[in-house]
Coordinates of C-alpha atoms in Angstrom, one line a residue:
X1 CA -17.8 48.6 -30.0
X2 CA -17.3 51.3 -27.3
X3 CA -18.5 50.2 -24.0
X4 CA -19.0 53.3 -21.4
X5 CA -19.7 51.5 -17.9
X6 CA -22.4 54.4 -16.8
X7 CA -24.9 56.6 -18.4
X8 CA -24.0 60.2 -19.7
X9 CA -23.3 62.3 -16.7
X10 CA -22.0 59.7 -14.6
X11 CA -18.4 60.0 -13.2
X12 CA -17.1 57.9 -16.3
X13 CA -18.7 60.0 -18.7
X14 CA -19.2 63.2 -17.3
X15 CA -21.1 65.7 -20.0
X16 CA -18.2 67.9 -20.9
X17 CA -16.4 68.7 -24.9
X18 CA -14.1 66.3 -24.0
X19 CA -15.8 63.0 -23.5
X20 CA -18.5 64.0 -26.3
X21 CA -15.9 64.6 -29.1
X22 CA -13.9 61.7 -27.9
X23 CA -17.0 59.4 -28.4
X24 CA -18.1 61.5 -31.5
X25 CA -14.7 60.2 -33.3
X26 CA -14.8 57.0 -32.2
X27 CA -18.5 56.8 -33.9
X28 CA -17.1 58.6 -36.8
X29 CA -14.7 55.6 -37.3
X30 CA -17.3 53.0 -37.5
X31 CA -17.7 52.4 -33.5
X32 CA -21.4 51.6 -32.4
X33 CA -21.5 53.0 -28.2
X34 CA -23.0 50.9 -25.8
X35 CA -23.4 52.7 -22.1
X36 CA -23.7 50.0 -20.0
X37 CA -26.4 51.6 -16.9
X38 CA -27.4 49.7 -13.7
X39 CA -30.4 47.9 -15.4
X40 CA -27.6 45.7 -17.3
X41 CA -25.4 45.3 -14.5
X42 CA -24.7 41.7 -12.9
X43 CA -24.3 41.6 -9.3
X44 CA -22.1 39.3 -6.7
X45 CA -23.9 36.2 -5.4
X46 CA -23.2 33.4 -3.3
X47 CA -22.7 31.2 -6.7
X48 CA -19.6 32.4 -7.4
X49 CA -17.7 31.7 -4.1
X50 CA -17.8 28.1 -5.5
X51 CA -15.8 28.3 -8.6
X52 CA -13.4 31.0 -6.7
X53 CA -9.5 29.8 -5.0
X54 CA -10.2 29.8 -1.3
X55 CA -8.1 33.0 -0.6
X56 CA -10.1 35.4 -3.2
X57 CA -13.3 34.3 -1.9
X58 CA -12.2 35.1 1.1
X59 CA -11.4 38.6 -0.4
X60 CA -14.2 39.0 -2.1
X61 CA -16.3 38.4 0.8
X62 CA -14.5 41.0 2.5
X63 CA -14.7 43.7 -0.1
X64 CA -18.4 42.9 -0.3
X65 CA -18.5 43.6 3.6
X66 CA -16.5 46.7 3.2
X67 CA -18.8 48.3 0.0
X68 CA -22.0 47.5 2.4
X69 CA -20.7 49.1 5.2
X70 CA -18.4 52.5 3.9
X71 CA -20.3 55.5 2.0
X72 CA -19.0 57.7 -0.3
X73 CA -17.2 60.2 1.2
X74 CA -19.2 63.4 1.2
X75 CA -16.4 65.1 -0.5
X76 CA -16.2 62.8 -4.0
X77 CA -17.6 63.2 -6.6
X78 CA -21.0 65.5 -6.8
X79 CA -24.0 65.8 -4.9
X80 CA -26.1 64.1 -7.8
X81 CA -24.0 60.7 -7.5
X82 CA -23.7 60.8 -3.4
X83 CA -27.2 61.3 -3.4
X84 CA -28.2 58.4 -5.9
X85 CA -25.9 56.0 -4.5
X86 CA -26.8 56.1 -0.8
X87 CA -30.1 56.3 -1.7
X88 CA -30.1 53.5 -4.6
X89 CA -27.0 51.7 -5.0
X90 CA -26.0 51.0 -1.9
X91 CA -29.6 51.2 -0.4
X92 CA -30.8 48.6 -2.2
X93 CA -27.9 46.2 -1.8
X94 CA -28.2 46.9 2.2
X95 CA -31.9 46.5 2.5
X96 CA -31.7 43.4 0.5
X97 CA -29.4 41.8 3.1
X98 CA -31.0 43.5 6.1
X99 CA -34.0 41.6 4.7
X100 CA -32.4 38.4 4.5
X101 CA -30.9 38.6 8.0
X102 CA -34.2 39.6 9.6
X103 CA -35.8 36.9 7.8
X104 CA -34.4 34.1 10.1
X105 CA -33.9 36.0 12.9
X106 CA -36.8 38.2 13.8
X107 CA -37.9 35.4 16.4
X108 CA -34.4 35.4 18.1
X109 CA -34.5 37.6 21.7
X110 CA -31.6 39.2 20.5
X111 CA -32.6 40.6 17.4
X112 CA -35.7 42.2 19.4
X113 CA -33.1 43.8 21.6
X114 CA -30.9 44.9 18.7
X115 CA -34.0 46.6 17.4
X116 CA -35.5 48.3 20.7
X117 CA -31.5 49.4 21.5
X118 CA -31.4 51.4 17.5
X119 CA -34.8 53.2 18.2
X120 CA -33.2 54.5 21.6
X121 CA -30.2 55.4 19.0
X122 CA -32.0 56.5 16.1
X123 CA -32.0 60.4 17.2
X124 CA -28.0 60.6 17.9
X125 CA -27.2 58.8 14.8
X126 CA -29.4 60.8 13.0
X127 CA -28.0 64.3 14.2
X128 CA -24.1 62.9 13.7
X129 CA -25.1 62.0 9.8
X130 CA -26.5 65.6 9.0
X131 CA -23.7 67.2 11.5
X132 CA -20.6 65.3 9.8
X133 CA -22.2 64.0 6.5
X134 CA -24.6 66.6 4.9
X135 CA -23.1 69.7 6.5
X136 CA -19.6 68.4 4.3
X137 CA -21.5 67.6 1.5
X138 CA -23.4 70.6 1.2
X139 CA -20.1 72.8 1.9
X140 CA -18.2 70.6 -1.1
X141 CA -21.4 71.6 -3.1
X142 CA -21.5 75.1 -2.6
X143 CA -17.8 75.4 -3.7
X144 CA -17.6 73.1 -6.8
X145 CA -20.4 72.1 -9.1
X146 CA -23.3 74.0 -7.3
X147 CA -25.8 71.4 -7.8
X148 CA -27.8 73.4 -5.0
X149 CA -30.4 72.1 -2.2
X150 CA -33.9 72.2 -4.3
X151 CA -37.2 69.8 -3.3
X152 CA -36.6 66.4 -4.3
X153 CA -39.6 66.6 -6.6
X154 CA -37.9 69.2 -9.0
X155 CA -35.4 68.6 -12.1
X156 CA -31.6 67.6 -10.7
X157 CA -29.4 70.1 -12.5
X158 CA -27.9 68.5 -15.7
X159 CA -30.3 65.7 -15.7
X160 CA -33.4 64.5 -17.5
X161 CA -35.1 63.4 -14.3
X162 CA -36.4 64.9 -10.8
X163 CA -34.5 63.8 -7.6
X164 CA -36.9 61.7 -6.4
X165 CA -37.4 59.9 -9.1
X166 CA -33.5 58.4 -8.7
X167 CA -34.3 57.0 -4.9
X168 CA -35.3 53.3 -4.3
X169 CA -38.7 52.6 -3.7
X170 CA -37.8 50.9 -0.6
X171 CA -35.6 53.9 0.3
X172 CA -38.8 56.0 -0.1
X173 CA -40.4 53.3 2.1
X174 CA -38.8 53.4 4.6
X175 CA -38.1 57.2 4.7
X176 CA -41.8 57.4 5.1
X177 CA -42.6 54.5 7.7
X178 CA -39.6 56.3 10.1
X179 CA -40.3 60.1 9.6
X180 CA -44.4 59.0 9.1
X181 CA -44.3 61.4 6.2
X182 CA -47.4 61.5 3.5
X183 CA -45.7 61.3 -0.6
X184 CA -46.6 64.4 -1.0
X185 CA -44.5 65.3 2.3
X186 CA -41.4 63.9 1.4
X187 CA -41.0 65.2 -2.2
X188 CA -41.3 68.8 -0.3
X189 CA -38.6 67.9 1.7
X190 CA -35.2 69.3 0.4
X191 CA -31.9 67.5 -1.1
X192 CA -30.2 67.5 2.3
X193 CA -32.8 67.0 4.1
X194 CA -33.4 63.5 2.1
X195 CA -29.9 62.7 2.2
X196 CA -30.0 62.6 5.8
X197 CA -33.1 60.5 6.3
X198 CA -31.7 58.0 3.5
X199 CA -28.0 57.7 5.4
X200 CA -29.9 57.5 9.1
X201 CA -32.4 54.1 7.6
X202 CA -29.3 52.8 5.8
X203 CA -26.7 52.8 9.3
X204 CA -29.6 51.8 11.4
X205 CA -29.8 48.5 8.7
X206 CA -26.3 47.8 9.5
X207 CA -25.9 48.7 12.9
X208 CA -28.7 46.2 13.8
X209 CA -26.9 43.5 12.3
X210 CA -23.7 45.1 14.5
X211 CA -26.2 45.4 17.8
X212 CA -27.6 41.7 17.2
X213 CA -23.6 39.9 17.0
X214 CA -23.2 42.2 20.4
X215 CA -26.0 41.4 22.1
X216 CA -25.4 37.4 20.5
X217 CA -22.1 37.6 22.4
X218 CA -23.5 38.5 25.4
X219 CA -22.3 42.0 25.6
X220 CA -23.8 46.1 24.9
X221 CA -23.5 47.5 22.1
X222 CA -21.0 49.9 22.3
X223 CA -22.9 53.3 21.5
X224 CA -19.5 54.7 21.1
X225 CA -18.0 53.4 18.5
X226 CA -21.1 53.7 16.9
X227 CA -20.9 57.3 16.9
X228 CA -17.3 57.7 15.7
X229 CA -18.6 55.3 12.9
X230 CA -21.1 58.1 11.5
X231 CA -18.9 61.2 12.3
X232 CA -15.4 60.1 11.2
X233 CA -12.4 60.9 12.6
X234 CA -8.8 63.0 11.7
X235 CA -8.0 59.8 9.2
X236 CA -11.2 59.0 8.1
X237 CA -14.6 60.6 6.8
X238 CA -17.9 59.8 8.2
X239 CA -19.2 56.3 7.3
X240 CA -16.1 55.2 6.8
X241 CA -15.8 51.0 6.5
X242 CA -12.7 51.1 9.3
X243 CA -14.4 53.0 11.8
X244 CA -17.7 50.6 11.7
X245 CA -18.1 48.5 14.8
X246 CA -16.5 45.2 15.0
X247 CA -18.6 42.2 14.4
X248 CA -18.9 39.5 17.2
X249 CA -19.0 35.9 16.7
X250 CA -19.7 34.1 13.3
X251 CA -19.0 37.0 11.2
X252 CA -18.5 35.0 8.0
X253 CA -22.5 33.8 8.4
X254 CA -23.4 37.6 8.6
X255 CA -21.2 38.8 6.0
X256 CA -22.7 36.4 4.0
X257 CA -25.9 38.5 3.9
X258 CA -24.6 41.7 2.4
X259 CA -23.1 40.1 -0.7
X260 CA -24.9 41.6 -4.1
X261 CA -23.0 44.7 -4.7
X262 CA -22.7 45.5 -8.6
X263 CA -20.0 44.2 -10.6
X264 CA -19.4 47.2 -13.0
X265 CA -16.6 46.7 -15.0
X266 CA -17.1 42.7 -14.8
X267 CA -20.9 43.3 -16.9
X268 CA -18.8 45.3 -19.6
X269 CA -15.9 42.5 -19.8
X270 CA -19.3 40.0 -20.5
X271 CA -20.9 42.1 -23.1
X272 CA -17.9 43.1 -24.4
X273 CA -16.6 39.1 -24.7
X274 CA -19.8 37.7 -26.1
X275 CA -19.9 40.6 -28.5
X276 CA -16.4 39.5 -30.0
X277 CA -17.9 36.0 -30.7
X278 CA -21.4 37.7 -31.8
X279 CA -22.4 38.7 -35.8
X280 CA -23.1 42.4 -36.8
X281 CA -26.8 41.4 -36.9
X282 CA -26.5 40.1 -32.6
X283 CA -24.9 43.5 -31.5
X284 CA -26.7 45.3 -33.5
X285 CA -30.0 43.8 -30.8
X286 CA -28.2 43.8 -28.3
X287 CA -27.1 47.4 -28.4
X288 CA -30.8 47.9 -29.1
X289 CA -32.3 45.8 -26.1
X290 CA -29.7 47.5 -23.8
X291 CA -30.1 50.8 -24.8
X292 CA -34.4 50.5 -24.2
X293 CA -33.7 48.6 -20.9
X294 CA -32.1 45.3 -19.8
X295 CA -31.0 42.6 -22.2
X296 CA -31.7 40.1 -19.7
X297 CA -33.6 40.2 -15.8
X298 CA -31.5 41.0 -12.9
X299 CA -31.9 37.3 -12.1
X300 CA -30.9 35.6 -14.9
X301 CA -28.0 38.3 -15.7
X302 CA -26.7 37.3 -12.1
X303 CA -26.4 33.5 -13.0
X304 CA -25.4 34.2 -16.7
X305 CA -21.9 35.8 -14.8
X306 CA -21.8 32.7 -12.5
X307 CA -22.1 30.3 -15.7
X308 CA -19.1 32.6 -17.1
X309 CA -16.9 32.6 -14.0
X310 CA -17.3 28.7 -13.8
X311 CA -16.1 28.4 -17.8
X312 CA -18.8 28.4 -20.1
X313 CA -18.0 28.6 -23.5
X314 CA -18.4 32.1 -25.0
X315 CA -21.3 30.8 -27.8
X316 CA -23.2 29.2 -25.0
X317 CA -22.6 32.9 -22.8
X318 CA -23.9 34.7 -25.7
X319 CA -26.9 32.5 -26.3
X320 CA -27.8 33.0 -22.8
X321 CA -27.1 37.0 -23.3
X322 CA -29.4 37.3 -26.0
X323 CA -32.2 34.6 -25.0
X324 CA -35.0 38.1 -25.0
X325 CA -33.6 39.6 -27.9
X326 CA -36.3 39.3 -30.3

């Protein structure tokens, strides 16, 4: 079994000779290909902290923090994958624990002041993102793959899908609420133009929760640091996770709220573990449920990685992995 964590056309498998013909052989030896796409991808929870040493939950809450807080810099990779990641990926992880935290908080005086303080913000931070984020991205663009700067509503170059198509829907959301855009608005809008709305809602997310420990500690947000946050510096790019403002006060509850990031390489290790213990017949459907959607829902996927981390047998994993597999 060949297990490609990504779609075609993803950094891991980038549509080039090289990476067809390699997977071409591998099929011509008997291999069956499984890419492994972000509707079969288990996610970090609060589960596993239990049946993890101390010190590498520790870590893991960190690294958790730092994926919810850094973007990709606007130099790597390609415009196609910055674009879907900070307006998917990482959108979706943030605004799930922006939801959480406002959840039991939006009663507290100083969540209302965290909020009134990022509309003041909202315009700065906005300009910075488009001055030190797009204007690099759209430069590393126009001098490698040359994606271009169409309408979200047309084809991405390479791709079997239109731009907007690959955003959240609570990106898209919350694009419109802030801009007060109609649909039809927004999919005129161009590639950059997107990219910076996405990356202004996503920083305003976090720098709430930053504004809310500040104001929570009984000082101002320092507008500041907040700016050298979203335009980098000489060492680092914009976003960068160093250069976001320190939290104040219990930082462990807040960090808390961010953990759900993918675990990409862990979902292959699973599938790739239960197939090892599974008959021709079992991969056989479960290369066939994966590759017309997700073996299993987000939910259950989640706590079928939990059951594995706290030592579930392999059968009893792979019972669980195929429990929709008709």
């Amino acid at each position: 079994l060949y297990i490609v964590v990504g779609e075609e056309g993803t950094p891991n498998f980038p549509k080039d000779k090289l990476h067809r013909e390699f997977k071409k052989h591998l099929m011509s030896k008997g291999f069956q290909a499984l890419h492994l796409a972000g509707n079969n991808y288990m996610h970090w929870t609060t589960g596993f902290f239990h049946n993890l040493p101390s010190v590498l939950a520790k870590e893991a809450l960190q690294d958790e923090w730092k994926k919810a807080v850094g973007r990709i810099p606007p130099e790597m990779s390609n415009l196609f994958v910055r674009f879907k990641v900070n307006s998917n990926v990482n959108y979706v992880v943030v605004d799930a624990a922006y939801k959480s935290f406002t959840e039991s908080r939006k009663d507290d005086e100083n969540y209302k002041k965290a909020m009134a303080w990022w509309e003041q913000l909202r315009p700065n931070i906005r300009q910075e993102v488009m001055d030190n984020y797009v204007k690099v991205s759209r430069q590393h663009d126009s001098s490698g793959a040359r994606i271009g700067n169409p309408k979200i509503k047309e084809m991405v170059k390479g791709q079997q899908s239109t731009w907007r198509s690959n955003m959240a829907d609570v990106c898209v959301e919350d694009i419109r609420e802030a801009a007060k855009l109609s649909a039809s608005e927004l999919e005129n809008l161009s590639v950059d133009e997107v990219l910076g709305l996405s990356l202004t809602e996503i920083t305003g997310k976090l720098l709430r929760i930053y504004a809310f420990s500040a104001f929570g500690a009984g000082v101002v947000p320092n507008n500041t640091q907040c700016k050298g946050y979203v335009s980098g510096s000489a060492l680092n790019p914009p976003l960068d996770f160093y250069q976001f403002p320190r939290l104040l006060g219990d930082v462990s509850v807040l960090k808390k709220e961010v953990v759900g990031n993918p675990m990409y390489d862990t979902s292959a290790v699973l599938f790739s573990l239960c197939s090892l213990c599974a008959s021709p017949e079992q991969v056989a459907k479960l290369l066939e449920r994966a590759a017309a959607g997700s073996v299993l829902p987000k939910t259950e996927r989640d706590e079928l990685l939990v059951r594995a981390f706290a030592g579930d047998a392999l059968p009893d994993l792979l019972k669980g992995l195929m429990a929709q597999c008709a």
